[in-house]
Coordinates of C-alpha atoms in Angstrom, one line a residue:
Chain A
X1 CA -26.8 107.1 -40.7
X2 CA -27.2 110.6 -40.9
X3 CA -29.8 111.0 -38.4
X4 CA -28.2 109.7 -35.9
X5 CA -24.9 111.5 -36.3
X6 CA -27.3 114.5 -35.7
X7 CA -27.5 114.9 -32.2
X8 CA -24.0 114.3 -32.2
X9 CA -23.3 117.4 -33.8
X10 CA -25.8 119.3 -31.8
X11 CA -24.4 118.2 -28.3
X12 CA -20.9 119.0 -30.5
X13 CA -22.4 122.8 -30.8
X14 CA -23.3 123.1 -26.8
X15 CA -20.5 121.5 -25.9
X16 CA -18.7 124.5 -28.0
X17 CA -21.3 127.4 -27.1
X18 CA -21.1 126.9 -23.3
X19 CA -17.6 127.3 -22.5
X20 CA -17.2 130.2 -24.8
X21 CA -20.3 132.3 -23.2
X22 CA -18.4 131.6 -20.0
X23 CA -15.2 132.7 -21.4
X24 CA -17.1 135.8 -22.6
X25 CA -18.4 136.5 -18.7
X26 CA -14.9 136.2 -17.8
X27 CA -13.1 138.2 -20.2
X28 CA -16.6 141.0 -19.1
X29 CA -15.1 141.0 -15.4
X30 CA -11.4 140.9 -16.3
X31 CA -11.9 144.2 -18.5
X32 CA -14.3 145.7 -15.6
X33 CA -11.8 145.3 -12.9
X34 CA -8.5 146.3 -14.8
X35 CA -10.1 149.8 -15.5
X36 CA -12.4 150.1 -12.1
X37 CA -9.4 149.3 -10.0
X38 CA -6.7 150.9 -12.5
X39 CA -4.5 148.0 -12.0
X40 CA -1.1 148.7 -13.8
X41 CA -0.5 147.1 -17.6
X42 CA 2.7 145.5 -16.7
X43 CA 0.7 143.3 -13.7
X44 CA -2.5 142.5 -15.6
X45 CA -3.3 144.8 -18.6
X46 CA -7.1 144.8 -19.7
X47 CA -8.1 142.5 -22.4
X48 CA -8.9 145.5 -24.7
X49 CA -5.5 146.6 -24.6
X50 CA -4.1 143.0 -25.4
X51 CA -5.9 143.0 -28.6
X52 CA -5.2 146.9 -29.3
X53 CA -0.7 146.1 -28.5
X54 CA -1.4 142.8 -30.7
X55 CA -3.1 144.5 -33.6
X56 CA -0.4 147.3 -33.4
X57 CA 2.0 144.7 -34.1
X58 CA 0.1 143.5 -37.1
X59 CA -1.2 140.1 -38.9
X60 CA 1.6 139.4 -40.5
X61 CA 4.1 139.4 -38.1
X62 CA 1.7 137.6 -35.5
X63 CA 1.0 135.2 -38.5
X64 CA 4.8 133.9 -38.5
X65 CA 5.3 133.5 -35.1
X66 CA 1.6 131.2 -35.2
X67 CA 3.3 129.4 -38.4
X68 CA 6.4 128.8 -36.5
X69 CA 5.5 127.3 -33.4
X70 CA 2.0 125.4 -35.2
X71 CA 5.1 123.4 -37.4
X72 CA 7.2 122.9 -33.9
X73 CA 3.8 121.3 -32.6
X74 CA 2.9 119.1 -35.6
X75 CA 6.4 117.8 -36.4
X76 CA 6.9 117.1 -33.1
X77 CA 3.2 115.6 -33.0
X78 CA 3.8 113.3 -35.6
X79 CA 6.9 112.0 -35.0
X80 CA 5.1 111.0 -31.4
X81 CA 3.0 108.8 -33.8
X82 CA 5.6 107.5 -35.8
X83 CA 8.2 106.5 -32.5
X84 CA 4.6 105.6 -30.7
X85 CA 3.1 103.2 -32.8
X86 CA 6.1 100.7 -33.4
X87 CA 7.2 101.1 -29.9
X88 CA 3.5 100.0 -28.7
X89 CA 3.1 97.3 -31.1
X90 CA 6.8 96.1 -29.5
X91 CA 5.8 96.1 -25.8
X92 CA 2.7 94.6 -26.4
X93 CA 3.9 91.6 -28.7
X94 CA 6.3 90.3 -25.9
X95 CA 7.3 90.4 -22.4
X96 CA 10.9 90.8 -23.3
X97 CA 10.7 93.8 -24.9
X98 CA 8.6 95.2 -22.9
X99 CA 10.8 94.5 -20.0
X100 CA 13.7 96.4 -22.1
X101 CA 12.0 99.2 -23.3
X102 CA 9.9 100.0 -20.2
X103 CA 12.3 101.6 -18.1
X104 CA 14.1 103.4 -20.8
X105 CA 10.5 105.3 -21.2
X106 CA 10.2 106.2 -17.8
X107 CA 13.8 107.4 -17.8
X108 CA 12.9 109.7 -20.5
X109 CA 9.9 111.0 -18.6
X110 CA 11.5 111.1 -15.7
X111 CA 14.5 113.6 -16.6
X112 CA 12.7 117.2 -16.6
X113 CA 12.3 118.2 -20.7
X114 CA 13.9 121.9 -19.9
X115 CA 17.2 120.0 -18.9
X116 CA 17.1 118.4 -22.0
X117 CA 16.5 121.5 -24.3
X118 CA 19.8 123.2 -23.8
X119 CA 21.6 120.0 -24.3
X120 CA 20.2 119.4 -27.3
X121 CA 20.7 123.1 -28.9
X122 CA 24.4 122.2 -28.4
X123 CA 23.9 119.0 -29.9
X124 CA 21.6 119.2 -33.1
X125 CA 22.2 123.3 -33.6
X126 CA 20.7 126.5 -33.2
X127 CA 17.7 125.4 -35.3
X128 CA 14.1 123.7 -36.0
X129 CA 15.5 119.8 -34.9
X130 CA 15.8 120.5 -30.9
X131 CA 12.3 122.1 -30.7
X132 CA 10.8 119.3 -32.5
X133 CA 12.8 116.3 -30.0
X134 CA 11.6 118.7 -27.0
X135 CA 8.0 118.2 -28.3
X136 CA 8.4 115.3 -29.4
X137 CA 9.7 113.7 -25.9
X138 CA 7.2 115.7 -24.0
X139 CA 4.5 114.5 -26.1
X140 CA 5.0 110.6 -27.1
X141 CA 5.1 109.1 -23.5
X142 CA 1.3 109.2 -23.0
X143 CA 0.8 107.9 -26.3
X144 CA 2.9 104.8 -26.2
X145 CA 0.8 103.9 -22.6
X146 CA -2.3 104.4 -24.8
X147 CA -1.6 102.6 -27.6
X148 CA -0.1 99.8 -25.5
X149 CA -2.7 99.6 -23.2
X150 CA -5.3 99.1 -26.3
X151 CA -3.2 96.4 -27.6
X152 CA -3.0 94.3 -24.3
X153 CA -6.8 95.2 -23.7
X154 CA -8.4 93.3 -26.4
X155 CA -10.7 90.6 -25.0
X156 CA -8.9 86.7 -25.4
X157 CA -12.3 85.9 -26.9
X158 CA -11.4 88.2 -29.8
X159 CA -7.8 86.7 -29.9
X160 CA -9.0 83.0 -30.1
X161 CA -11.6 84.1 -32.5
X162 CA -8.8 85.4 -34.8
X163 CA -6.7 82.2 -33.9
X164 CA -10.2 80.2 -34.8
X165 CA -9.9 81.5 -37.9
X166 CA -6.3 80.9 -38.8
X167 CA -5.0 84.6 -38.9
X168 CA -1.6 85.3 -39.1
X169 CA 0.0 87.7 -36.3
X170 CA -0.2 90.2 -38.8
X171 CA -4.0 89.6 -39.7
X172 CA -4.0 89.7 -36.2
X173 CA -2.6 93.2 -35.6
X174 CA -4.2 94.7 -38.0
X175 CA -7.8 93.2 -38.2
X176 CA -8.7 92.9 -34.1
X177 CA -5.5 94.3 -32.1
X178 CA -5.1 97.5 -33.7
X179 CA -9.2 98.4 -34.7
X180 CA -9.8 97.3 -31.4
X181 CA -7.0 99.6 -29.8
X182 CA -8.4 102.7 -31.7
X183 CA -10.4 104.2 -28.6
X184 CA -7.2 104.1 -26.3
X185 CA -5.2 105.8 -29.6
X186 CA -7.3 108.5 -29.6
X187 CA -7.2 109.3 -26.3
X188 CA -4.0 109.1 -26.1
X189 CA -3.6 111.6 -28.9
X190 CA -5.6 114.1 -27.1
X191 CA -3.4 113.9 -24.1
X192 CA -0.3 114.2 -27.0
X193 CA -1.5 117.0 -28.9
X194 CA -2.2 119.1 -25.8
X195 CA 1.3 118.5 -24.9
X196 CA 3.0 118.9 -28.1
X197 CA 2.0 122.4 -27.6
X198 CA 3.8 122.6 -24.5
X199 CA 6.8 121.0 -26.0
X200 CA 6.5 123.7 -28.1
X201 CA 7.0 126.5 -26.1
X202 CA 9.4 125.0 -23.8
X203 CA 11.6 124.4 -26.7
X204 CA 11.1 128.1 -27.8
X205 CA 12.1 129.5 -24.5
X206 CA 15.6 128.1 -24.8
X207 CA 16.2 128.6 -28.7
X208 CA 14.3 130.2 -30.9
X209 CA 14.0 133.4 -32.9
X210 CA 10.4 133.2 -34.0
X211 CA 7.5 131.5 -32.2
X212 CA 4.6 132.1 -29.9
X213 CA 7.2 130.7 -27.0
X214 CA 10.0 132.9 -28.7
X215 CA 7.3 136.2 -28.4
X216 CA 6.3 136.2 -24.8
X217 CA 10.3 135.2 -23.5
X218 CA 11.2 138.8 -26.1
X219 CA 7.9 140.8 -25.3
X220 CA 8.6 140.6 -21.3
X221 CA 11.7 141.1 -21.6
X222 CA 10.9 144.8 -22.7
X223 CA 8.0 144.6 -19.6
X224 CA 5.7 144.3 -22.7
X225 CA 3.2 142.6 -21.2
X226 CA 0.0 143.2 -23.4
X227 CA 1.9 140.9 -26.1
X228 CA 3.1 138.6 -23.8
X229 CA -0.7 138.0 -22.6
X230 CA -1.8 138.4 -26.2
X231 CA 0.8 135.3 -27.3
X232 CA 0.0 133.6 -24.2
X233 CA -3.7 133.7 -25.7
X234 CA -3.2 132.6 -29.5
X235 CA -1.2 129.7 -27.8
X236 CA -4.4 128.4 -25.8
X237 CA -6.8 129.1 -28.9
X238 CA -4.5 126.7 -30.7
X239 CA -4.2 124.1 -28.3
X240 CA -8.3 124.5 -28.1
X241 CA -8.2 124.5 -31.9
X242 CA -5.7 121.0 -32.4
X243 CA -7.5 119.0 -29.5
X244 CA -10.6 119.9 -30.9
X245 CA -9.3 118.9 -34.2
X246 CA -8.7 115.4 -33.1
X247 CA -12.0 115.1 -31.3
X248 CA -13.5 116.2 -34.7
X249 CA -11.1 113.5 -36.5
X250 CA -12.4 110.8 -34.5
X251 CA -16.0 111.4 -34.6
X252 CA -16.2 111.7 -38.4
X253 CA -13.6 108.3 -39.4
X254 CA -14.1 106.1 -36.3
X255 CA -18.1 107.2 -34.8
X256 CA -17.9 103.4 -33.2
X257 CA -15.1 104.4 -31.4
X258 CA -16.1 108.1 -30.3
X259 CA -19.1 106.1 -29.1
X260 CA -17.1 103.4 -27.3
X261 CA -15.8 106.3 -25.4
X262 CA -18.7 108.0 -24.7
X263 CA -20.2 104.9 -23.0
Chain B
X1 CA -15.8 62.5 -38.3
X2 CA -14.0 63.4 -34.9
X3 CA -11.9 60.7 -32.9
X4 CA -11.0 61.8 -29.7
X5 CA -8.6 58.9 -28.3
X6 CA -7.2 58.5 -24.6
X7 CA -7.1 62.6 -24.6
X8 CA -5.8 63.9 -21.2
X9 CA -4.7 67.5 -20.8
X10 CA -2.9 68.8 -17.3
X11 CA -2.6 72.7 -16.8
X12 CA 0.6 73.4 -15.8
X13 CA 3.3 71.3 -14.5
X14 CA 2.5 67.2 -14.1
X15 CA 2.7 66.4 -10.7
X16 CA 4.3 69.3 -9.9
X17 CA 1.5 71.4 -8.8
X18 CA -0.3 71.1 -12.0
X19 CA -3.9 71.2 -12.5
X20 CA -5.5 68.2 -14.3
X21 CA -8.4 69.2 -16.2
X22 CA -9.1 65.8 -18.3
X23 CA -8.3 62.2 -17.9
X24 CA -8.6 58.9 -20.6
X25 CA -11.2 60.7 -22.8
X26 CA -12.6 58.6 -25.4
X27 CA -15.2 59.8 -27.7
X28 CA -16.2 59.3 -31.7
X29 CA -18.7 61.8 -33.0
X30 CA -20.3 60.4 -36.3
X31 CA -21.1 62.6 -39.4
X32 CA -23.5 65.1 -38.8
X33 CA -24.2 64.0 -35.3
X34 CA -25.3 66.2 -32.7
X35 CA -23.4 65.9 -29.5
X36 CA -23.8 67.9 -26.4
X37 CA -21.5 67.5 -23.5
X38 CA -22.7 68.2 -19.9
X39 CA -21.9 68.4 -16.8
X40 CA -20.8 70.7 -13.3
X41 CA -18.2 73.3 -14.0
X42 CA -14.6 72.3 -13.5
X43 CA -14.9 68.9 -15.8
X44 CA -13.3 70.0 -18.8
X45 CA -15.7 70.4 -21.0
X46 CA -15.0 73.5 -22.5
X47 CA -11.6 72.3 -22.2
X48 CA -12.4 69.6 -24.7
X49 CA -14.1 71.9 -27.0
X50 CA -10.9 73.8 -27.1
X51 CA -8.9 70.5 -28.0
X52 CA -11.1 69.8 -30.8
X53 CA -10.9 73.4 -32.3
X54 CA -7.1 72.9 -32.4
X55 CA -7.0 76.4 -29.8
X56 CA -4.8 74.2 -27.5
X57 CA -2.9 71.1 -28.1
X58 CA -3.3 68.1 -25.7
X59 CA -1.3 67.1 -23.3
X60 CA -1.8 63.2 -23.7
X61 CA -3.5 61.4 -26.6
X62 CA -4.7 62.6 -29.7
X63 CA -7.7 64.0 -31.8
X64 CA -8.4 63.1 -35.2
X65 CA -10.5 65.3 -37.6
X66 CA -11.5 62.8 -40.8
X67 CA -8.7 60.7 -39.5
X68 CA -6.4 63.3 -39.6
X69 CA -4.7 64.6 -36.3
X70 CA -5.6 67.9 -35.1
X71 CA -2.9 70.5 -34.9
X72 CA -4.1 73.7 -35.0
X73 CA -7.1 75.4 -36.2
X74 CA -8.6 73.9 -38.9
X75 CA -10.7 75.4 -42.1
X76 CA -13.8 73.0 -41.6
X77 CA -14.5 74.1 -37.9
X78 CA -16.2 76.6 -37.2
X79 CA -16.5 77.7 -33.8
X80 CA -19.1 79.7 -31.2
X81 CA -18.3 81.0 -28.0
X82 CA -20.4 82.1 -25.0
X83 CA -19.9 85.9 -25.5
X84 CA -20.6 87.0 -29.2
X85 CA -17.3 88.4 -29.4
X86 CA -18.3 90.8 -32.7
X87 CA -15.8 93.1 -33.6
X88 CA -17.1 96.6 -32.4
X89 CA -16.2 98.3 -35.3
X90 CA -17.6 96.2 -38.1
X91 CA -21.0 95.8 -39.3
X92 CA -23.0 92.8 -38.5
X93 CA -22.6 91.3 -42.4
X94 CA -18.9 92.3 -41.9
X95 CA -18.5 90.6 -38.7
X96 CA -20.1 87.4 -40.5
X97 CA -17.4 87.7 -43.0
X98 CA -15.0 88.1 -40.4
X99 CA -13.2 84.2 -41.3
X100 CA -13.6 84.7 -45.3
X101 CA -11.8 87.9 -44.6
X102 CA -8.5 86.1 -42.6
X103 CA -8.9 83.4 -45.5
X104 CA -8.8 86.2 -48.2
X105 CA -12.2 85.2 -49.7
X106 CA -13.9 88.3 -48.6
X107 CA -15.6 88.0 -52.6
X108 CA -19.3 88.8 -53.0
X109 CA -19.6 85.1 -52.8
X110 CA -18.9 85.4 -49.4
X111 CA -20.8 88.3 -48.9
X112 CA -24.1 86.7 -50.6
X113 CA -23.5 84.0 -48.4
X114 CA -23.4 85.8 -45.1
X115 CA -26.8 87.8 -46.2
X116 CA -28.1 84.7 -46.9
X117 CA -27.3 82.9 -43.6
X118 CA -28.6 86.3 -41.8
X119 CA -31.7 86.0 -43.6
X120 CA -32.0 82.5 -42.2
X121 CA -30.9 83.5 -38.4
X122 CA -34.0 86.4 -38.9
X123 CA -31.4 89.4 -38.4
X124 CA -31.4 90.0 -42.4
X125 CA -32.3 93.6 -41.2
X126 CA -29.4 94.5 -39.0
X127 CA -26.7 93.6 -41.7
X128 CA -25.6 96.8 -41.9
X129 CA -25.9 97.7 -38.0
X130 CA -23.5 98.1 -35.2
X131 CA -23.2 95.1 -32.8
X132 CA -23.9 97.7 -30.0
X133 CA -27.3 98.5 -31.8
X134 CA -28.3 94.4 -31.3
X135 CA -29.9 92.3 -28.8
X136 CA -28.0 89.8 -27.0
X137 CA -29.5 87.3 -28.7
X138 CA -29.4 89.1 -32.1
X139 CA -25.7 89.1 -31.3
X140 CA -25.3 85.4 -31.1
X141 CA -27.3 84.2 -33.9
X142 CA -24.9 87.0 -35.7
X143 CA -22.0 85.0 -34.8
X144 CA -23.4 81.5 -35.2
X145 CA -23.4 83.1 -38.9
X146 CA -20.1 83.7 -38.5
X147 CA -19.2 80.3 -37.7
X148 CA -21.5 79.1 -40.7
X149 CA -20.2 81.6 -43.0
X150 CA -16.8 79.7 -44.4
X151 CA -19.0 76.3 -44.6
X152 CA -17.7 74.0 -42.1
X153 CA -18.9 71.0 -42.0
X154 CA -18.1 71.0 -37.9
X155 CA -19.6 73.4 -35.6
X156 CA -18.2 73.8 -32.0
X157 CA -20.2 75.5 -29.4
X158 CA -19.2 76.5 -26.1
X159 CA -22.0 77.2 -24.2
X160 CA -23.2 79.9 -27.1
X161 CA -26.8 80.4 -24.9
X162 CA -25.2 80.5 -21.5
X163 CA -25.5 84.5 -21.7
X164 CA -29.2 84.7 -22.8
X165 CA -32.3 84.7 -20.4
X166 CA -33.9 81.8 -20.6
X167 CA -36.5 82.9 -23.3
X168 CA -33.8 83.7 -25.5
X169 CA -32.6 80.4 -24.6
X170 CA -35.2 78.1 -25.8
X171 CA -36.0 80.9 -28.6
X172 CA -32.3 80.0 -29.7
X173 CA -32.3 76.0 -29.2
X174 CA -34.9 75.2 -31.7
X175 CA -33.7 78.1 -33.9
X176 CA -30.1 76.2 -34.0
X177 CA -32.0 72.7 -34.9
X178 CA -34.1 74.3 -37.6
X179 CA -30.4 75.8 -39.5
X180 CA -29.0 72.3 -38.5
X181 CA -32.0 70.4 -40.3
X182 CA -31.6 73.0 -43.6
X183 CA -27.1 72.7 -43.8
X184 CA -26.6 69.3 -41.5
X185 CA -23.5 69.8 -39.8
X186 CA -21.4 67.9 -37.2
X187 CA -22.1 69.7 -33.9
X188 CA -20.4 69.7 -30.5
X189 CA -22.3 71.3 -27.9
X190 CA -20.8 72.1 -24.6
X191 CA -24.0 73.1 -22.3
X192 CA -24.6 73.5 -18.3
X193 CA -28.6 73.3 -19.2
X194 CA -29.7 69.5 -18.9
X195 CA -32.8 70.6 -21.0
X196 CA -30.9 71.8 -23.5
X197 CA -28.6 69.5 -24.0
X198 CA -31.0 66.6 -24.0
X199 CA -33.5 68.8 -26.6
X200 CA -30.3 69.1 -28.9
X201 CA -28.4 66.0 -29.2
X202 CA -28.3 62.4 -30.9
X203 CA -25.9 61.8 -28.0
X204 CA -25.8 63.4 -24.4
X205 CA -22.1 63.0 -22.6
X206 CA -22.3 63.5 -19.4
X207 CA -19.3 64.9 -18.0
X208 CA -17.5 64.3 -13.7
X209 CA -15.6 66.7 -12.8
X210 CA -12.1 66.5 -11.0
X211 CA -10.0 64.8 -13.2
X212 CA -13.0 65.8 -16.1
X213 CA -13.8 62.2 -17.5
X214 CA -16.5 60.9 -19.1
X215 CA -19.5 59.4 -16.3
X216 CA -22.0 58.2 -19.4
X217 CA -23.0 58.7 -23.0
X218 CA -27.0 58.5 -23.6
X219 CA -28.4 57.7 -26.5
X220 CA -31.4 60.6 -27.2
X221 CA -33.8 58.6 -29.0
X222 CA -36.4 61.4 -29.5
X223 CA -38.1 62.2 -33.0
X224 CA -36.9 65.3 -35.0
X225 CA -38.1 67.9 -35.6
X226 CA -37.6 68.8 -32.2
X227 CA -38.9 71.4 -30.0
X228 CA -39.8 72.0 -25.8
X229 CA -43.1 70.8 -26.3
X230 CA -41.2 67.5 -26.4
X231 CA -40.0 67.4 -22.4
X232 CA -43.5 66.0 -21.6
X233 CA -42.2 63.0 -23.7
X234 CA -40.7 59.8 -21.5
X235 CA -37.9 59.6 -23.4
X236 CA -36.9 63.3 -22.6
X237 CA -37.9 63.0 -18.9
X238 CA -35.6 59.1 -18.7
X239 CA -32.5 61.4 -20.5
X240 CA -33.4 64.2 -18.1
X241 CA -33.5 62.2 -14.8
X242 CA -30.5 59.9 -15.9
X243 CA -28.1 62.6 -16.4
X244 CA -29.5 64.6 -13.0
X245 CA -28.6 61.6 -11.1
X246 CA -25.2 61.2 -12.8
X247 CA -24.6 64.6 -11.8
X248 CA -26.2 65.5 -8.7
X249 CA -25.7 62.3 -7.3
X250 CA -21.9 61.8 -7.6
X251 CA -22.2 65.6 -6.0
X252 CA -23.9 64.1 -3.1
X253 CA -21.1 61.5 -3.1
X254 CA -18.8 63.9 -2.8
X255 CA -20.1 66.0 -0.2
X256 CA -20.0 63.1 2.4
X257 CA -16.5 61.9 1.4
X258 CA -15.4 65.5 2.1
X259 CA -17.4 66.1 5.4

């Protein structure tokens, strides 16, 4: 098998190597311009001097702030795949339930998740819960459609093959409905980990005293805009670095499925 | 083996809108028997495929498997649809186990048995392989093994060759007779290919459509082993031309009732 998980890994590098020589260009022009045309710090300070405010302020602290806001994003990440998966296997089983749960989703999407926030500071405290339920609720809507739609998406050949055979519902979940759904899960859980990162933040902005969210709110409001760029940055590398992550995840456990996708 | 008496089966409502799909079918298929049923689409012979594998229960009447009544899927069946329908993510010797598995029998029994049977379908090679990595045809003859694998002694086959080019087609015919003559099994063939079916079978039944009923059951008295070389043979060209004109002619009939 391994030669022809190979070329997978090359493509894998290019894939890598070609967005980051264009991110070098860019970051080439954006220092070039900031000193040619002396443009102010507290509008658009060069890249150099984002790294040089950022390193004053030193590893370790930048290290908690990371720390905090990368458990915000995976608690709030997981519990999207533990309120996903039985919610998904729900709607899919029957037309009832789907007709109940359906538009109790939508009203949850369709309420703006900054509303929320404050609401549920007051509620659940001044602490880690109402960060993780503002990730959690940005984050777990995508991934119930996906995992729903791959359970309603398997062929009826597959079905009556299973039924052919005598399996149970169970059997049937777990031997064709859910293998067959995998492809829909993990796209889904690239559209959820991309947000949980945005639930992130947003819940950081309205209560938080530590966090990547938590730094750029505090750094502008001392017009310290360097670190507010710098944490702006450290946020997208780790939404590059978790999305990648899962990419990685699914190539390795489920190549069938990567494949699938590919197609 | 299989008794299918005064079966009838309506889609929907009766008389209310409702689509009949068979009328008053009676049909006994002896032990290791080959039968093929053909006729136009729309007579209901995949229908009655679907009866006998205990997928869907009949409206009217009643099928018997070794005199008893059929009502559900059954262990001893063992069924083949026109698409392969392999599980993507399993390997073609895991797809082949695929019924041991539901029956929790996945031993290395099971598993020596489905090398064994892929050995004897030629794709002994590919047991390890993706579906997406196989031929069409490779693909079938993977899940006839499937249908094989738990040892039924009655194989139903819904047009299994329908998706192959006709090569494949006739490649796949005799390959079918040649596992039938080593493992005799009962077979119920459901076919659109007058050829095929009369190249297969003990018994043609030749199916109307609109309510699906049974026109005519031929006897196919050809010598076995079988193979294409045979439709120079009388006996294939009588079958042939019989069940054309059951066919095409009641067609014909129709057409000038309707214009």
């Amino acid at each position: 098998m391994s030669n022809t998980r190979l070329p997978g890994w090359l493509s894998a590098s290019r894939e890598f190597l070609i967005p980051l020589l264009a991110l070098l260009v860019l970051m080439a022009v954006w220092e070039a311009s900031a000193r040619l045309f002396a443009i102010p710090e507290y509008l658009l300070p060069s890249p150099s001097r984002i790294v040089e405010d950022m390193a004053a302020m030193g590893g370790q602290q930048l290290g908690e702030h990371m720390v905090a806001t990368l458990r915000t994003v995976l608690f709030g990440f997981f519990l999207s795949i533990a309120v996903s998966f039985p919610l998904a296997v729900l709607i899919s089983s029957s037309r009832l339930a789907a007709d109940a749960i359906y538009p109790l989703l939508v009203l949850t999407q369709s309420v703006p998740k900054v509303a929320i926030a404050p609401i549920l500071v007051v509620m659940l405290g001044p602490n880690e819960m109402p960060r993780v339920i503002v990730t959690f609720l940005v984050a777990f809507f995508p991934l119930v459609i996906a995992m729903t739609t791959g359970l309603l998406a398997v062929p009826s050949e597959l079905i009556e093959l299973a039924r052919s055979c005598r399996a149970s519902k169970l059997q049937e979940l777990f031997r064709v409905r859910l293998p067959f759904s995998i492809p829909f899960i993990f796209s889904g859980l690239k559209s959820a980990i991309a947000l949980s990162v945005v639930g992130a933040v947003v819940g950081e902005f309205v209560a938080a005293e530590r966090g990547l969210g938590y730094l750029i709110t505090s750094a502008t409001a001392f017009f310290k805009v360097p670190v507010a760029f710098g944490a702006m940055l450290v946020l997208a590398l780790l939404g590059i670095v978790l999305f990648q992550l899962i990419v990685v995840a699914e190539r390795v456990f489920f190549p069938w499925a990567a494949a699938e996708e590919r197609r | 083996m299989i008794d299918i008496k005064q079966v009838g089966q309506v889609f929907g409502a009766v008389g209310n809108g409702g689509v009949r799909a068979l009328q008053g079918i009676d049909l006994t298929v002896k032990d290791r028997e080959i039968v093929t049923l053909v006729g136009p689409s729309g007579c209901g012979k995949s229908t009655l495929l679907r009866l006998v594998s205990g997928l869907v229960a009949p409206t009217e009447g009643s099928i018997f498997i070794r005199d008893e009544r059929v009502t559900g899927p059954r262990q001893d069946t063992g069924i083949v649809f026109q698409a392969p329908t392999l599980l993507p993510w399993a390997t073609i010797v895991e797809n082949v186990m695929f019924p041991s598995t539901i029956m929790g029998r996945a031993d290395e029994a099971a598993r020596r048995r489905a090398k064994d049977l892929l050995k004897v379908a030629g794709i002994a090679d590919f047991a390890e392989h993706r579906p997406r990595q196989l031929s069409g045809g490779m693909q079938q003859r993977a899940a006839i093994c499937r249908a094989l694998v738990h040892d039924p002694d009655i194989l139903l086959m819904d047009e299994p060759f329908g998706a192959l080019d006709a090569l494949t087609r006739e490649i796949m015919t005799i390959e079918l007779l040649r596992i039938w003559s080593n493992t005799p099994k009962t077979i119920l063939f459901v076919t659109h290919s007058i050829p095929e079916a009369v190249i297969l079978a003990d018994r043609v039944v030749v199916m109307s459509p609109r309510p699906g009923r049974i026109a005519e059951i031929i006897d196919v008295d050809l010598p076995r082993p079988r193979d294409f070389s045979l439709s120079g043979h009388p006996e294939f060209q009588r079958c042939t031309g019989r069940i054309r004109d059951l066919i095409f002619g009641e067609q014909g009939a129709r057409f000038d009732v309707e214009h």
